[in-house]
Amino acid sequence: MSLGSNGNLPNTGEKATTYTKKDFVSSQTVRWCPGCGDYAILDAVQKSFATLGIPREKIVVVSGIGCSSRFPYYMDTYGFHTIHGRAPAFATGLKVSRPDLSVWVITGDGDGLSIGGNHLMHAMRRNLDIKILLFNNRIYGLTKGQYSPTSEIGKKTKTSPLGSVDRPLYPTSIALAAEATFVARSVDVYGAHLRDVIHRAAQHRGSSFVEILQNCNIFNDGAWADLADRKTRDNHKLDLEHRKPMIFGENRTKGIKLGEGLQPTVVDLASNGVSEDDLILHDENTSNPALAYMLSRMSPPDFPTPLGVFRAIEEETYEAAVHRQIEDARGNSTPADLEALLKSGDIWEVS
Amino acid sequence: MEAPQVSQTEAVGTERKQAAVIRFAGDSGDGMQLTGNQFTTTSALLGNDIATLPDFPAEIRAPAGTVPGVSGFQVQFSSQEIFTPGDEPDVLVAMNAAALKVNLPTLRKGRTVIVNTDGFDASNLAKAGYQNNPLEDGTLDGYRSIPVALTTNTLKALRDSPLQNRGKQRCKNFYALGIMYWLYSRPLDATEKWISKQFAKSPDIVDANLTAMRAGFSYAEVSELFQIQYEVPAAPQEHGLYRSITGNKALALGLYTASVKSGVPLFVASYPITPASDILAELARMKPQGVITMQAEDEIAAVCAAIGSAFGGSLGITMTSGPGLALKAEAIGLAVTTELPLVVINVQRGGPSTGLPTKTEQSDLLQALFGRNGESPIAVVAASSASGCFDAAFEAVRIATQYMTPVVVLSDGYLANGAEPWKVPDVNSIPTIPVKFRTDPEGFQPFLRNEETLARPWVRPGTPELEHRIGGLEHTDISGDVSYDPDNHQHMTMQRAEKIARIAKSIPLIEPFGDDKGDLLVVGWGGTYGALHEATVQAQSKKLKVSHIHLHHINPFAANLGKLLRRFKNVLVAELNLGQLDMLIRSRFAIETIKLNKIQGQPFTVSEVLATIEDTIQEIHQ
Ligand code: SF4
């Protein structure tokens, strides 16, 4: 996958280029259940971080509560394991006050979309330059198996013994509606793809939202089985490539065409009269999020699951705007010192 | 038009008064806060000591003319040092029937009430719930009632103004202000300047307001409304530069000063809530000074962002009122266990729940101390006057950074909006707050404690070789590694408690006002200072053996508090709640106390405190 050119990485230190995965492995024993998809994600993140060219001490990993949120403890960077759902809010204060840091938020479907939905939304709409990795396993793992905001209707769990009647959210739709400037999706076990997506997210200047489809082998095993299984995955995923037609299938014989009423439809390239030219051309950079939103709503069984970068547009970041305002204000007024400030307003002298 | 000069006509005499209390009351659309503030500024510039009590409705614009829509502003101005806005007004200005209805009960018989007779038509009377017109039915018997057709007179004065009728009517508050300026021999120039600046974009409004005020002044002078004009001379004040300051403004300045004096940048995140919102507004105006402010998406985000900035090496600040403090509780607990500095300002208001958003109360004390899950001790400081808010904010930053702990600053609605003169401190005399970020990797551990303060090191991310993780899970002392060990949890719980207790070593001993022993010690905290102090002064002048202490540090207490309490035969704990400090004092020192509690959304009056002091002492001697 080609990397975007809009890099925003802090100055690369000499030693930064010499990192390997090991430099990002902390001394703590990893405590996820054996077989959990989080291991693969941790591996991909550690490997990508080694290639980012960002000095290790400039990276901060912030998380909330949940299985995914144990992540910072396993990364040998600065890390902050905070409270349930609020990681984006902590990250906001950190990034605005320290724009020089590379700030990563690790969250899950419960942490990010349920208790923390408000903060996730507002971090993205401000276009804060933070990187949000949302591990979506469609279940509450740490509390031992309750349905989550992404669980499918009918899902039987401890708290939904007759099946969930809650309608699920599409995390990428939420990100787009919240004005995220970078939205992407990958799968826990897709090592190379996941590393590339993380790399792209890191290079994006602004809020990056990455949904990582993750298996919870204890409470929701096979959550993304069709995508995980090497034998079936090609028929179930749509690899998004910038400026390329939307083609998928193990023999690349299927495509996505825009049908009536702006509805996407799956077409067979082998059948008569349909050519690649009829297919939707993916474009990450359109300012109108409609195409990306359409992708975010495409889901099985009628559609393949889109993977890769849905959207990547450039806008001024929140922290840049905040500091620009401060600099402008400084420029316009005489540099006011403390004394001048204390003596401002209606002043009188008693002699 | 020539500005009328302050002069003494032959017809009326001038009486010199030591102090006066006036109250402007009208509809919330009548500009009473503005009018009161102008009178206050003028009086402060004249050298009076001042104290104000704004009293406005929770609704932005309750239906015009109704009782819930009444907005009031009381100011005491004096030639002596004063501590409260006064128990009751000498002169009440009532702009309509509802304003009279709400405020007449606070006016003692014999005092003056200036009524706008145009605000008493059938509709006004109905909205105020008057069956009969109080101007005619004897309601005002015994008061010195001065009826003025304020609206009509204002319209007459403005007949040449190009403004619409409505616009002209809106100038009536300046007409009323003009009358009051004459009555108390105040010059118009400060308000004239203010009007010209404030409405500079609309010259017609400038002219109309100036004309209305001058007309009111002249009317009072020539109409023989009053037999007498008053003078309240300047108060003896220490030499220096002064400004008028509200509690909210003082908090903002105190925080910024602490940032300069510690060399640590200020990051402020807050969510709008009455009566704390103005603090964020004040700080947002300090962007040229490099202050970063952020209006967060909610109360929780505000405190979390502040903690996030503290992790990054900033002074993380958030401010709120009671309901917001409840929402921030979990995050404050995180700052307790991760031992990060944090300042949370709580401008208290009447509770529970939404309660009385614009009224004052002291009922969040126990919430501040204990309103979190688990054993999560924090430092709590309280401001006792509007200008004292500056010191409280500064002290909170000192404690937070020296002890790596959250600190709650308690202010209240009364301090937040009340104004008083403040002697601007000499910048060089303000101590520095020494903050040192750890940069040395040699022997670094995230929870390696300072032997004296037990504070852990503060590290800015970006520092090479100090990468570390902190979080809400219990962790091992020194290393910070996650730990579920039972003994470690007990040890850490004790360490966190001991760290807060040790703050007491760095705070000044309490010096009582009055003797350090006697019949009665009046104990208070927060915004009640003025009333308790004044009542104590009056009791002492009656030769009663009363002293007063006012606590600025509530957790921990100053080291000599227990000793002091035991030197008095009785201890009176006076608070605007049902006895929250009292509960702390009784449980901590196992002493008997007497309580004075008021939960009406209003501050103590001096007379009710004095009465309690007198009753208590009488009982002792019986
Ligand atoms: S419960 Fe599920 S998500 Fe959590 S660690 Fe175990 S396998 Fe992973």
mmCIF file of N, CA, C and O and ligand atoms in Angstrom, chain A residues 32-33 36 38 67 137 141 214 216-219, ligand 1:
data_model
loop_
_atom_site.group_PDB
_atom_site.id
_atom_site.type_symbol
_atom_site.label_atom_id
_atom_site.label_comp_id
_atom_site.label_asym_id
_atom_site.label_seq_id
_atom_site.Cartn_x
_atom_site.Cartn_y
_atom_site.Cartn_z
ATOM 1 N N TRP A 32 -3.801 -10.659 28.273
ATOM 2 C CA TRP A 32 -5.020 -10.993 27.544
ATOM 3 C C TRP A 32 -5.173 -12.512 27.485
ATOM 4 O O TRP A 32 -4.187 -13.258 27.599
ATOM 5 N N CYS A 33 -6.381 -12.978 27.240
ATOM 6 C CA CYS A 33 -6.608 -14.416 27.132
ATOM 7 C C CYS A 33 -5.767 -14.947 25.971
ATOM 8 O O CYS A 33 -5.680 -14.297 24.927
ATOM 9 N N CYS A 36 -6.457 -14.261 22.045
ATOM 10 C CA CYS A 36 -7.196 -13.011 21.834
ATOM 11 C C CYS A 36 -6.608 -12.256 20.648
ATOM 12 O O CYS A 36 -5.393 -12.213 20.458
ATOM 13 N N ASP A 38 -6.210 -9.248 20.359
ATOM 14 C CA ASP A 38 -5.417 -8.097 20.794
ATOM 15 C C ASP A 38 -3.913 -8.336 20.649
ATOM 16 O O ASP A 38 -3.147 -7.391 20.442
ATOM 17 N N CYS A 67 -10.801 -4.597 27.760
ATOM 18 C CA CYS A 67 -9.662 -5.448 27.423
ATOM 19 C C CYS A 67 -8.648 -4.659 26.607
ATOM 20 O O CYS A 67 -7.450 -4.645 26.893
ATOM 21 N N ASN A 137 -14.800 -5.840 18.883
ATOM 22 C CA ASN A 137 -15.047 -7.281 18.994
ATOM 23 C C ASN A 137 -16.526 -7.575 19.254
ATOM 24 O O ASN A 137 -16.904 -8.699 19.542
ATOM 25 N N GLY A 141 -15.819 -7.711 26.852
ATOM 26 C CA GLY A 141 -14.984 -8.827 27.261
ATOM 27 C C GLY A 141 -14.601 -8.766 28.730
ATOM 28 O O GLY A 141 -14.801 -9.717 29.476
ATOM 29 N N GLN A 214 -11.785 -7.216 15.617
ATOM 30 C CA GLN A 214 -10.982 -8.025 16.531
ATOM 31 C C GLN A 214 -11.787 -9.187 17.073
ATOM 32 O O GLN A 214 -12.966 -9.049 17.401
ATOM 33 N N CYS A 216 -12.759 -11.887 19.866
ATOM 34 C CA CYS A 216 -12.698 -12.219 21.291
ATOM 35 C C CYS A 216 -13.002 -13.703 21.368
ATOM 36 O O CYS A 216 -14.163 -14.106 21.277
ATOM 37 N N ASN A 217 -11.958 -14.486 21.471
ATOM 38 C CA ASN A 217 -12.167 -15.923 21.371
ATOM 39 C C ASN A 217 -12.849 -16.504 22.603
ATOM 40 O O ASN A 217 -13.263 -17.647 22.611
ATOM 41 N N ILE A 218 -12.996 -15.710 23.645
ATOM 42 C CA ILE A 218 -13.662 -16.219 24.848
ATOM 43 C C ILE A 218 -15.170 -15.934 24.816
ATOM 44 O O ILE A 218 -15.982 -16.811 25.044
ATOM 45 N N PHE A 219 -15.526 -14.711 24.509
ATOM 46 C CA PHE A 219 -16.946 -14.349 24.612
ATOM 47 C C PHE A 219 -17.654 -14.119 23.281
ATOM 48 O O PHE A 219 -18.868 -13.977 23.239
HETATM 49 S S1 SF4 C 1 -12.132 -11.449 27.015
HETATM 50 FE FE1 SF4 C 1 -12.021 -11.490 24.821
HETATM 51 S S2 SF4 C 1 -11.274 -9.468 24.253
HETATM 52 FE FE2 SF4 C 1 -10.864 -9.738 26.412
HETATM 53 S S3 SF4 C 1 -8.780 -10.523 26.506
HETATM 54 FE FE3 SF4 C 1 -10.130 -12.286 26.520
HETATM 55 S S4 SF4 C 1 -10.325 -12.830 24.395
HETATM 56 FE FE4 SF4 C 1 -9.499 -10.792 24.424
#
